[in-house]
């Protein structure tokens, strides 16, 4: 089975409930036209209930940007997997570089969250990527492979469809400085090879791997054309519904070119 492309919006700490409603109302009919693409909107916690309610059974999935791996208890400020499922959330970002860098999440935390998300039937989109200094020093693969391995070690016998990776070089996030499509393919191809070595062909071929880092309508088609890249996790260019729809269309055209 070919992997279905995914286009994912990461709103980060943006949008009121009213803005989320307007965006979702505009997005739903346009996303429905892109039949070959899975569309996910990673909204702030305060908007999730509304995005999920409006999305209903449509092709758009409401996703959270973070969660904690315990189910309930004395964890002030945290949100659990059952709480997300309760409001209709279907996916969650794990280990975004902003969480790793600003909030101190380490590989251990990311691995535990990924495991819990998979157990709970929440699709984790696990972010990995290197800093500019690490890349310049030739350490891209050491960093990224370590992050991927730590997560895979935790997943035991979970199937490849139950996890998504997003390769997001930190120097390309929110900077306008996109990795070249060849560099993105190189890193993502290596991640797939690592999945193959550790978990076999079926697993490696069924895991979706996204690219993230200043994806916009102008560069989306080239990125989507790369053989191992199954979609994108998009920050800035997902905030306006029109530019996010253009990205969804680029993903659709990559697998089903218009006649
Ligand atoms: C992100 O937040 O995951 C991201 C890739 O942001 P941007 O598209 O703005 O670089």
PDB file of C-alpha atoms and ligand atoms in Angstrom:
ATOM      1  CA  UNK A   1       0.000   0.000   0.000  1.00  0.00           C
ATOM      2  CA  UNK A   2       1.467   3.381  -0.935  1.00  0.00           C
ATOM      3  CA  UNK A   3       1.778   5.801   1.957  1.00  0.00           C
ATOM      4  CA  UNK A   4      -0.911   8.497   2.066  1.00  0.00           C
ATOM      5  CA  UNK A   5       0.538  12.002   2.040  1.00  0.00           C
ATOM      6  CA  UNK A   6      -0.083  14.159   5.099  1.00  0.00           C
ATOM      7  CA  UNK A   7      -0.240  17.936   5.301  1.00  0.00           C
ATOM      8  CA  UNK A   8      -0.165  19.197   8.867  1.00  0.00           C
ATOM      9  CA  UNK A   9      -0.687  22.726  10.186  1.00  0.00           C
ATOM     10  CA  UNK A  10       1.081  23.680  13.414  1.00  0.00           C
ATOM     11  CA  UNK A  11      -0.567  26.861  14.661  1.00  0.00           C
ATOM     12  CA  UNK A  12       1.796  26.993  17.665  1.00  0.00           C
ATOM     13  CA  UNK A  13       0.577  29.586  20.235  1.00  0.00           C
ATOM     14  CA  UNK A  14      -1.767  31.374  17.841  1.00  0.00           C
ATOM     15  CA  UNK A  15      -5.533  31.817  17.292  1.00  0.00           C
ATOM     16  CA  UNK A  16      -8.550  32.453  19.444  1.00  0.00           C
ATOM     17  CA  UNK A  17     -11.529  30.086  19.335  1.00  0.00           C
ATOM     18  CA  UNK A  18     -13.313  32.496  16.971  1.00  0.00           C
ATOM     19  CA  UNK A  19     -10.325  32.554  14.602  1.00  0.00           C
ATOM     20  CA  UNK A  20     -10.104  28.770  14.751  1.00  0.00           C
ATOM     21  CA  UNK A  21     -13.800  28.487  13.842  1.00  0.00           C
ATOM     22  CA  UNK A  22     -13.432  30.782  10.825  1.00  0.00           C
ATOM     23  CA  UNK A  23     -10.326  28.913   9.640  1.00  0.00           C
ATOM     24  CA  UNK A  24     -11.895  25.468  10.074  1.00  0.00           C
ATOM     25  CA  UNK A  25     -15.088  26.495   8.293  1.00  0.00           C
ATOM     26  CA  UNK A  26     -13.035  27.680   5.308  1.00  0.00           C
ATOM     27  CA  UNK A  27     -10.729  24.657   5.380  1.00  0.00           C
ATOM     28  CA  UNK A  28     -13.267  21.821   5.505  1.00  0.00           C
ATOM     29  CA  UNK A  29     -14.683  21.999   1.954  1.00  0.00           C
ATOM     30  CA  UNK A  30     -11.240  22.611   0.452  1.00  0.00           C
ATOM     31  CA  UNK A  31      -9.666  19.705   2.347  1.00  0.00           C
ATOM     32  CA  UNK A  32     -12.496  17.446   1.175  1.00  0.00           C
ATOM     33  CA  UNK A  33     -11.438  18.121  -2.430  1.00  0.00           C
ATOM     34  CA  UNK A  34      -7.970  16.700  -1.718  1.00  0.00           C
ATOM     35  CA  UNK A  35      -9.094  13.117  -1.415  1.00  0.00           C
ATOM     36  CA  UNK A  36      -5.616  11.591  -1.373  1.00  0.00           C
ATOM     37  CA  UNK A  37      -4.264  13.739   1.471  1.00  0.00           C
ATOM     38  CA  UNK A  38      -4.595  13.385   5.254  1.00  0.00           C
ATOM     39  CA  UNK A  39      -5.012  16.872   6.703  1.00  0.00           C
ATOM     40  CA  UNK A  40      -4.192  17.546  10.360  1.00  0.00           C
ATOM     41  CA  UNK A  41      -4.587  20.823  12.240  1.00  0.00           C
ATOM     42  CA  UNK A  42      -2.418  21.020  15.359  1.00  0.00           C
ATOM     43  CA  UNK A  43      -4.298  23.693  17.284  1.00  0.00           C
ATOM     44  CA  UNK A  44      -3.744  25.133  20.770  1.00  0.00           C
ATOM     45  CA  UNK A  45      -5.539  23.252  23.567  1.00  0.00           C
ATOM     46  CA  UNK A  46      -8.151  25.996  23.916  1.00  0.00           C
ATOM     47  CA  UNK A  47      -9.327  25.548  20.299  1.00  0.00           C
ATOM     48  CA  UNK A  48      -9.149  21.763  20.053  1.00  0.00           C
ATOM     49  CA  UNK A  49     -12.651  20.962  21.172  1.00  0.00           C
ATOM     50  CA  UNK A  50     -14.093  23.331  18.588  1.00  0.00           C
ATOM     51  CA  UNK A  51     -11.822  22.243  15.704  1.00  0.00           C
ATOM     52  CA  UNK A  52     -12.615  18.581  16.437  1.00  0.00           C
ATOM     53  CA  UNK A  53     -16.356  19.265  16.730  1.00  0.00           C
ATOM     54  CA  UNK A  54     -16.461  21.138  13.434  1.00  0.00           C
ATOM     55  CA  UNK A  55     -14.258  18.572  11.659  1.00  0.00           C
ATOM     56  CA  UNK A  56     -16.540  15.739  12.809  1.00  0.00           C
ATOM     57  CA  UNK A  57     -16.162  12.783  10.470  1.00  0.00           C
ATOM     58  CA  UNK A  58     -14.529  14.850   7.712  1.00  0.00           C
ATOM     59  CA  UNK A  59     -11.045  14.177   6.390  1.00  0.00           C
ATOM     60  CA  UNK A  60      -9.595  16.837   8.721  1.00  0.00           C
ATOM     61  CA  UNK A  61      -8.127  15.579  11.991  1.00  0.00           C
ATOM     62  CA  UNK A  62      -7.750  17.805  15.058  1.00  0.00           C
ATOM     63  CA  UNK A  63      -4.315  17.406  16.627  1.00  0.00           C
ATOM     64  CA  UNK A  64      -2.725  18.643  19.867  1.00  0.00           C
ATOM     65  CA  UNK A  65       0.732  20.197  20.015  1.00  0.00           C
ATOM     66  CA  UNK A  66       1.743  18.398  23.195  1.00  0.00           C
ATOM     67  CA  UNK A  67       0.492  16.131  26.005  1.00  0.00           C
ATOM     68  CA  UNK A  68       1.781  14.292  29.069  1.00  0.00           C
ATOM     69  CA  UNK A  69       2.154  10.514  29.237  1.00  0.00           C
ATOM     70  CA  UNK A  70       0.380   9.969  32.577  1.00  0.00           C
ATOM     71  CA  UNK A  71      -3.410   9.656  32.347  1.00  0.00           C
ATOM     72  CA  UNK A  72      -4.444  11.751  35.363  1.00  0.00           C
ATOM     73  CA  UNK A  73      -3.198  13.035  38.701  1.00  0.00           C
ATOM     74  CA  UNK A  74      -1.094  15.772  40.248  1.00  0.00           C
ATOM     75  CA  UNK A  75       0.517  17.199  37.102  1.00  0.00           C
ATOM     76  CA  UNK A  76      -0.535  20.837  37.226  1.00  0.00           C
ATOM     77  CA  UNK A  77      -0.797  22.389  33.789  1.00  0.00           C
ATOM     78  CA  UNK A  78      -0.644  19.137  31.856  1.00  0.00           C
ATOM     79  CA  UNK A  79      -3.156  17.440  29.517  1.00  0.00           C
ATOM     80  CA  UNK A  80      -3.369  13.648  29.091  1.00  0.00           C
ATOM     81  CA  UNK A  81      -4.114  11.307  26.188  1.00  0.00           C
ATOM     82  CA  UNK A  82      -7.601  10.363  27.503  1.00  0.00           C
ATOM     83  CA  UNK A  83      -8.430  14.087  27.811  1.00  0.00           C
ATOM     84  CA  UNK A  84      -7.451  14.653  24.182  1.00  0.00           C
ATOM     85  CA  UNK A  85      -9.443  11.642  23.001  1.00  0.00           C
ATOM     86  CA  UNK A  86     -12.416  12.900  25.015  1.00  0.00           C
ATOM     87  CA  UNK A  87     -12.654  16.056  22.871  1.00  0.00           C
ATOM     88  CA  UNK A  88     -12.149  14.237  19.569  1.00  0.00           C
ATOM     89  CA  UNK A  89      -8.423  14.734  19.031  1.00  0.00           C
ATOM     90  CA  UNK A  90      -6.750  12.140  16.789  1.00  0.00           C
ATOM     91  CA  UNK A  91      -3.091  13.140  16.620  1.00  0.00           C
ATOM     92  CA  UNK A  92      -0.399  14.834  18.685  1.00  0.00           C
ATOM     93  CA  UNK A  93       2.971  16.458  18.016  1.00  0.00           C
ATOM     94  CA  UNK A  94       5.699  14.945  20.187  1.00  0.00           C
ATOM     95  CA  UNK A  95       9.118  16.498  20.763  1.00  0.00           C
ATOM     96  CA  UNK A  96       8.801  19.631  18.645  1.00  0.00           C
ATOM     97  CA  UNK A  97      12.145  21.437  18.803  1.00  0.00           C
ATOM     98  CA  UNK A  98      10.482  24.355  20.600  1.00  0.00           C
ATOM     99  CA  UNK A  99       9.424  21.947  23.362  1.00  0.00           C
ATOM    100  CA  UNK A 100      12.868  20.376  23.447  1.00  0.00           C
ATOM    101  CA  UNK A 101      14.731  23.716  23.468  1.00  0.00           C
ATOM    102  CA  UNK A 102      12.435  26.012  25.486  1.00  0.00           C
ATOM    103  CA  UNK A 103      10.794  23.490  27.817  1.00  0.00           C
ATOM    104  CA  UNK A 104      13.679  21.061  28.241  1.00  0.00           C
ATOM    105  CA  UNK A 105      12.070  17.896  26.829  1.00  0.00           C
ATOM    106  CA  UNK A 106      14.725  15.232  26.317  1.00  0.00           C
ATOM    107  CA  UNK A 107      14.820  12.048  24.221  1.00  0.00           C
ATOM    108  CA  UNK A 108      13.586   9.998  27.184  1.00  0.00           C
ATOM    109  CA  UNK A 109      10.493  12.183  27.607  1.00  0.00           C
ATOM    110  CA  UNK A 110       9.845  12.146  23.855  1.00  0.00           C
ATOM    111  CA  UNK A 111      10.100   8.346  23.731  1.00  0.00           C
ATOM    112  CA  UNK A 112       7.707   7.882  26.677  1.00  0.00           C
ATOM    113  CA  UNK A 113       5.181  10.285  25.177  1.00  0.00           C
ATOM    114  CA  UNK A 114       5.364   8.539  21.817  1.00  0.00           C
ATOM    115  CA  UNK A 115       4.785   5.158  23.411  1.00  0.00           C
ATOM    116  CA  UNK A 116       1.784   6.427  25.362  1.00  0.00           C
ATOM    117  CA  UNK A 117       0.296   8.110  22.287  1.00  0.00           C
ATOM    118  CA  UNK A 118       0.553   4.879  20.291  1.00  0.00           C
ATOM    119  CA  UNK A 119      -1.033   2.855  23.121  1.00  0.00           C
ATOM    120  CA  UNK A 120      -3.874   5.384  23.351  1.00  0.00           C
ATOM    121  CA  UNK A 121      -4.490   5.335  19.590  1.00  0.00           C
ATOM    122  CA  UNK A 122      -3.437   8.946  19.167  1.00  0.00           C
ATOM    123  CA  UNK A 123      -1.203   9.326  16.114  1.00  0.00           C
ATOM    124  CA  UNK A 124       2.126  10.816  17.273  1.00  0.00           C
ATOM    125  CA  UNK A 125       4.029  13.080  14.885  1.00  0.00           C
ATOM    126  CA  UNK A 126       7.517  12.836  16.361  1.00  0.00           C
ATOM    127  CA  UNK A 127       9.858  15.709  15.514  1.00  0.00           C
ATOM    128  CA  UNK A 128      13.598  15.208  15.082  1.00  0.00           C
ATOM    129  CA  UNK A 129      16.273  17.516  13.728  1.00  0.00           C
ATOM    130  CA  UNK A 130      19.668  19.118  14.213  1.00  0.00           C
ATOM    131  CA  UNK A 131      20.830  22.647  15.037  1.00  0.00           C
ATOM    132  CA  UNK A 132      22.879  24.748  12.617  1.00  0.00           C
ATOM    133  CA  UNK A 133      26.016  24.159  14.708  1.00  0.00           C
ATOM    134  CA  UNK A 134      25.486  20.398  14.649  1.00  0.00           C
ATOM    135  CA  UNK A 135      24.986  20.419  10.861  1.00  0.00           C
ATOM    136  CA  UNK A 136      28.023  22.631  10.253  1.00  0.00           C
ATOM    137  CA  UNK A 137      30.139  20.309  12.391  1.00  0.00           C
ATOM    138  CA  UNK A 138      29.022  17.282  10.327  1.00  0.00           C
ATOM    139  CA  UNK A 139      26.880  15.950  13.176  1.00  0.00           C
ATOM    140  CA  UNK A 140      23.442  15.968  11.533  1.00  0.00           C
ATOM    141  CA  UNK A 141      23.083  12.203  11.294  1.00  0.00           C
ATOM    142  CA  UNK A 142      24.500  11.453  14.731  1.00  0.00           C
ATOM    143  CA  UNK A 143      21.878  13.745  16.271  1.00  0.00           C
ATOM    144  CA  UNK A 144      18.922  12.654  14.151  1.00  0.00           C
ATOM    145  CA  UNK A 145      19.671   8.927  14.257  1.00  0.00           C
ATOM    146  CA  UNK A 146      19.994   9.080  18.052  1.00  0.00           C
ATOM    147  CA  UNK A 147      16.597  10.758  18.336  1.00  0.00           C
ATOM    148  CA  UNK A 148      14.915   8.257  15.994  1.00  0.00           C
ATOM    149  CA  UNK A 149      16.529   5.207  17.628  1.00  0.00           C
ATOM    150  CA  UNK A 150      15.398   6.254  21.101  1.00  0.00           C
ATOM    151  CA  UNK A 151      11.783   6.405  19.920  1.00  0.00           C
ATOM    152  CA  UNK A 152      11.926   3.155  17.940  1.00  0.00           C
ATOM    153  CA  UNK A 153      13.440   1.306  20.923  1.00  0.00           C
ATOM    154  CA  UNK A 154      10.348   2.237  22.918  1.00  0.00           C
ATOM    155  CA  UNK A 155       7.779   1.177  20.320  1.00  0.00           C
ATOM    156  CA  UNK A 156       8.342  -2.569  20.552  1.00  0.00           C
ATOM    157  CA  UNK A 157       5.890  -4.300  18.217  1.00  0.00           C
ATOM    158  CA  UNK A 158       3.797  -1.277  17.139  1.00  0.00           C
ATOM    159  CA  UNK A 159       3.115  -1.147  13.387  1.00  0.00           C
ATOM    160  CA  UNK A 160       4.601   1.469  11.088  1.00  0.00           C
ATOM    161  CA  UNK A 161       1.223   3.155  10.478  1.00  0.00           C
ATOM    162  CA  UNK A 162       0.951   4.053  14.159  1.00  0.00           C
ATOM    163  CA  UNK A 163       3.763   6.617  14.123  1.00  0.00           C
ATOM    164  CA  UNK A 164       4.780   9.539  11.910  1.00  0.00           C
ATOM    165  CA  UNK A 165       8.200  11.210  11.992  1.00  0.00           C
ATOM    166  CA  UNK A 166       8.847  14.820  11.015  1.00  0.00           C
ATOM    167  CA  UNK A 167      12.401  15.763  10.081  1.00  0.00           C
ATOM    168  CA  UNK A 168      12.655  19.413  11.065  1.00  0.00           C
ATOM    169  CA  UNK A 169      16.142  20.920  10.922  1.00  0.00           C
ATOM    170  CA  UNK A 170      16.017  23.515  13.697  1.00  0.00           C
ATOM    171  CA  UNK A 171      17.811  26.134  11.613  1.00  0.00           C
ATOM    172  CA  UNK A 172      14.997  25.964   9.042  1.00  0.00           C
ATOM    173  CA  UNK A 173      12.075  26.447  11.443  1.00  0.00           C
ATOM    174  CA  UNK A 174      10.468  29.873  11.212  1.00  0.00           C
ATOM    175  CA  UNK A 175      13.563  31.323   9.553  1.00  0.00           C
ATOM    176  CA  UNK A 176      12.594  31.267   5.869  1.00  0.00           C
ATOM    177  CA  UNK A 177      15.758  29.199   5.416  1.00  0.00           C
ATOM    178  CA  UNK A 178      14.417  25.930   3.940  1.00  0.00           C
ATOM    179  CA  UNK A 179      16.578  22.831   3.545  1.00  0.00           C
ATOM    180  CA  UNK A 180      17.059  22.115  -0.148  1.00  0.00           C
ATOM    181  CA  UNK A 181      14.715  19.349  -1.335  1.00  0.00           C
ATOM    182  CA  UNK A 182      17.845  17.195  -1.851  1.00  0.00           C
ATOM    183  CA  UNK A 183      19.071  17.768   1.736  1.00  0.00           C
ATOM    184  CA  UNK A 184      15.600  17.033   3.089  1.00  0.00           C
ATOM    185  CA  UNK A 185      15.413  13.840   0.983  1.00  0.00           C
ATOM    186  CA  UNK A 186      18.911  12.841   2.089  1.00  0.00           C
ATOM    187  CA  UNK A 187      18.034  13.061   5.803  1.00  0.00           C
ATOM    188  CA  UNK A 188      14.599  11.482   5.399  1.00  0.00           C
ATOM    189  CA  UNK A 189      15.954   8.684   3.189  1.00  0.00           C
ATOM    190  CA  UNK A 190      18.521   7.938   5.914  1.00  0.00           C
ATOM    191  CA  UNK A 191      15.768   7.840   8.537  1.00  0.00           C
ATOM    192  CA  UNK A 192      13.858   5.316   6.400  1.00  0.00           C
ATOM    193  CA  UNK A 193      17.021   3.212   5.975  1.00  0.00           C
ATOM    194  CA  UNK A 194      17.483   3.227   9.747  1.00  0.00           C
ATOM    195  CA  UNK A 195      13.871   2.097  10.243  1.00  0.00           C
ATOM    196  CA  UNK A 196      14.508  -0.694   7.713  1.00  0.00           C
ATOM    197  CA  UNK A 197      17.688  -1.851   9.492  1.00  0.00           C
ATOM    198  CA  UNK A 198      16.049  -1.842  12.907  1.00  0.00           C
ATOM    199  CA  UNK A 199      12.469  -2.937  12.164  1.00  0.00           C
ATOM    200  CA  UNK A 200      12.421  -4.441   8.682  1.00  0.00           C
ATOM    201  CA  UNK A 201      10.961  -3.532   5.291  1.00  0.00           C
ATOM    202  CA  UNK A 202       7.244  -3.522   6.088  1.00  0.00           C
ATOM    203  CA  UNK A 203       7.687  -1.191   9.023  1.00  0.00           C
ATOM    204  CA  UNK A 204      10.018   1.178   7.151  1.00  0.00           C
ATOM    205  CA  UNK A 205       7.777   1.346   4.102  1.00  0.00           C
ATOM    206  CA  UNK A 206       4.640   2.106   6.108  1.00  0.00           C
ATOM    207  CA  UNK A 207       5.994   4.898   8.344  1.00  0.00           C
ATOM    208  CA  UNK A 208       5.202   8.360   7.031  1.00  0.00           C
ATOM    209  CA  UNK A 209       8.054  10.849   7.291  1.00  0.00           C
ATOM    210  CA  UNK A 210       7.308  14.559   6.891  1.00  0.00           C
ATOM    211  CA  UNK A 211       9.623  17.481   6.285  1.00  0.00           C
ATOM    212  CA  UNK A 212       9.235  20.691   8.305  1.00  0.00           C
ATOM    213  CA  UNK A 213      11.047  24.006   8.130  1.00  0.00           C
ATOM    214  CA  UNK A 214       9.778  27.063   6.246  1.00  0.00           C
ATOM    215  CA  UNK A 215       7.578  25.073   3.862  1.00  0.00           C
ATOM    216  CA  UNK A 216       5.454  27.449   1.790  1.00  0.00           C
ATOM    217  CA  UNK A 217       3.401  27.303  -1.404  1.00  0.00           C
ATOM    218  CA  UNK A 218       6.452  28.248  -3.505  1.00  0.00           C
ATOM    219  CA  UNK A 219       8.602  25.299  -2.393  1.00  0.00           C
ATOM    220  CA  UNK A 220       5.985  22.656  -1.544  1.00  0.00           C
ATOM    221  CA  UNK A 221       5.812  20.909  -4.927  1.00  0.00           C
ATOM    222  CA  UNK A 222       9.576  20.339  -5.066  1.00  0.00           C
ATOM    223  CA  UNK A 223       9.624  18.999  -1.519  1.00  0.00           C
ATOM    224  CA  UNK A 224       6.629  16.727  -2.126  1.00  0.00           C
ATOM    225  CA  UNK A 225       8.287  15.338  -5.266  1.00  0.00           C
ATOM    226  CA  UNK A 226      11.077  13.702  -3.206  1.00  0.00           C
ATOM    227  CA  UNK A 227      10.730   9.948  -3.009  1.00  0.00           C
ATOM    228  CA  UNK A 228      10.848   9.479   0.767  1.00  0.00           C
ATOM    229  CA  UNK A 229       9.020  12.671   1.788  1.00  0.00           C
ATOM    230  CA  UNK A 230       5.379  11.967   2.619  1.00  0.00           C
ATOM    231  CA  UNK A 231       4.211  15.454   3.491  1.00  0.00           C
ATOM    232  CA  UNK A 232       4.987  18.469   5.619  1.00  0.00           C
ATOM    233  CA  UNK A 233       4.562  19.914   9.087  1.00  0.00           C
ATOM    234  CA  UNK A 234       4.010  23.605   8.548  1.00  0.00           C
ATOM    235  CA  UNK A 235       4.130  26.504  10.991  1.00  0.00           C
ATOM    236  CA  UNK A 236       4.063  30.032   9.546  1.00  0.00           C
ATOM    237  CA  UNK A 237       2.494  29.187   6.181  1.00  0.00           C
ATOM    238  CA  UNK A 238      -0.352  27.291   7.851  1.00  0.00           C
ATOM    239  CA  UNK A 239      -1.702  30.287   9.746  1.00  0.00           C
ATOM    240  CA  UNK A 240      -3.565  31.653   6.732  1.00  0.00           C
ATOM    241  CA  UNK A 241      -6.074  29.140   5.467  1.00  0.00           C
ATOM    242  CA  UNK A 242      -5.478  30.042   1.802  1.00  0.00           C
ATOM    243  CA  UNK A 243      -1.759  29.264   1.920  1.00  0.00           C
ATOM    244  CA  UNK A 244      -2.396  26.045   3.871  1.00  0.00           C
ATOM    245  CA  UNK A 245      -4.923  24.987   1.213  1.00  0.00           C
ATOM    246  CA  UNK A 246      -2.277  25.615  -1.477  1.00  0.00           C
ATOM    247  CA  UNK A 247       0.022  23.246   0.410  1.00  0.00           C
ATOM    248  CA  UNK A 248      -2.699  20.604   0.616  1.00  0.00           C
ATOM    249  CA  UNK A 249      -3.219  20.972  -3.133  1.00  0.00           C
ATOM    250  CA  UNK A 250       0.521  20.548  -3.725  1.00  0.00           C
ATOM    251  CA  UNK A 251       0.414  17.291  -1.764  1.00  0.00           C
ATOM    252  CA  UNK A 252      -2.643  16.111  -3.688  1.00  0.00           C
ATOM    253  CA  UNK A 253      -1.026  16.995  -7.038  1.00  0.00           C
ATOM    254  CA  UNK A 254       2.118  15.087  -6.096  1.00  0.00           C
ATOM    255  CA  UNK A 255       0.165  11.814  -5.954  1.00  0.00           C
ATOM    256  CA  UNK A 256      -2.769  12.589  -8.289  1.00  0.00           C
ATOM    257  CA  UNK A 257      -1.686  15.175 -10.870  1.00  0.00           C
ATOM    258  CA  UNK A 258      -4.626  17.075 -12.416  1.00  0.00           C
ATOM    259  CA  UNK A 259      -5.467  15.856 -15.933  1.00  0.00           C
TER     260      UNK A 259
HETATM  261  C1  LIG B   1       7.092  24.009  12.725  1.00  0.00           C
HETATM  262  O1  LIG B   1       6.687  24.737  13.605  1.00  0.00           O
HETATM  263  O2  LIG B   1       7.062  22.788  12.890  1.00  0.00           O
HETATM  264  C2  LIG B   1       7.599  24.597  11.484  1.00  0.00           C
HETATM  265  C3  LIG B   1       8.123  23.819  10.585  1.00  0.00           C
HETATM  266  O3  LIG B   1       7.488  25.972  11.375  1.00  0.00           O
HETATM  267  P1  LIG B   1       7.733  26.839  10.036  1.00  0.00           P
HETATM  268  O4  LIG B   1       6.944  26.206   8.934  1.00  0.00           O
HETATM  269  O5  LIG B   1       7.219  28.221  10.384  1.00  0.00           O
HETATM  270  O6  LIG B   1       9.204  26.824   9.754  1.00  0.00           O
END
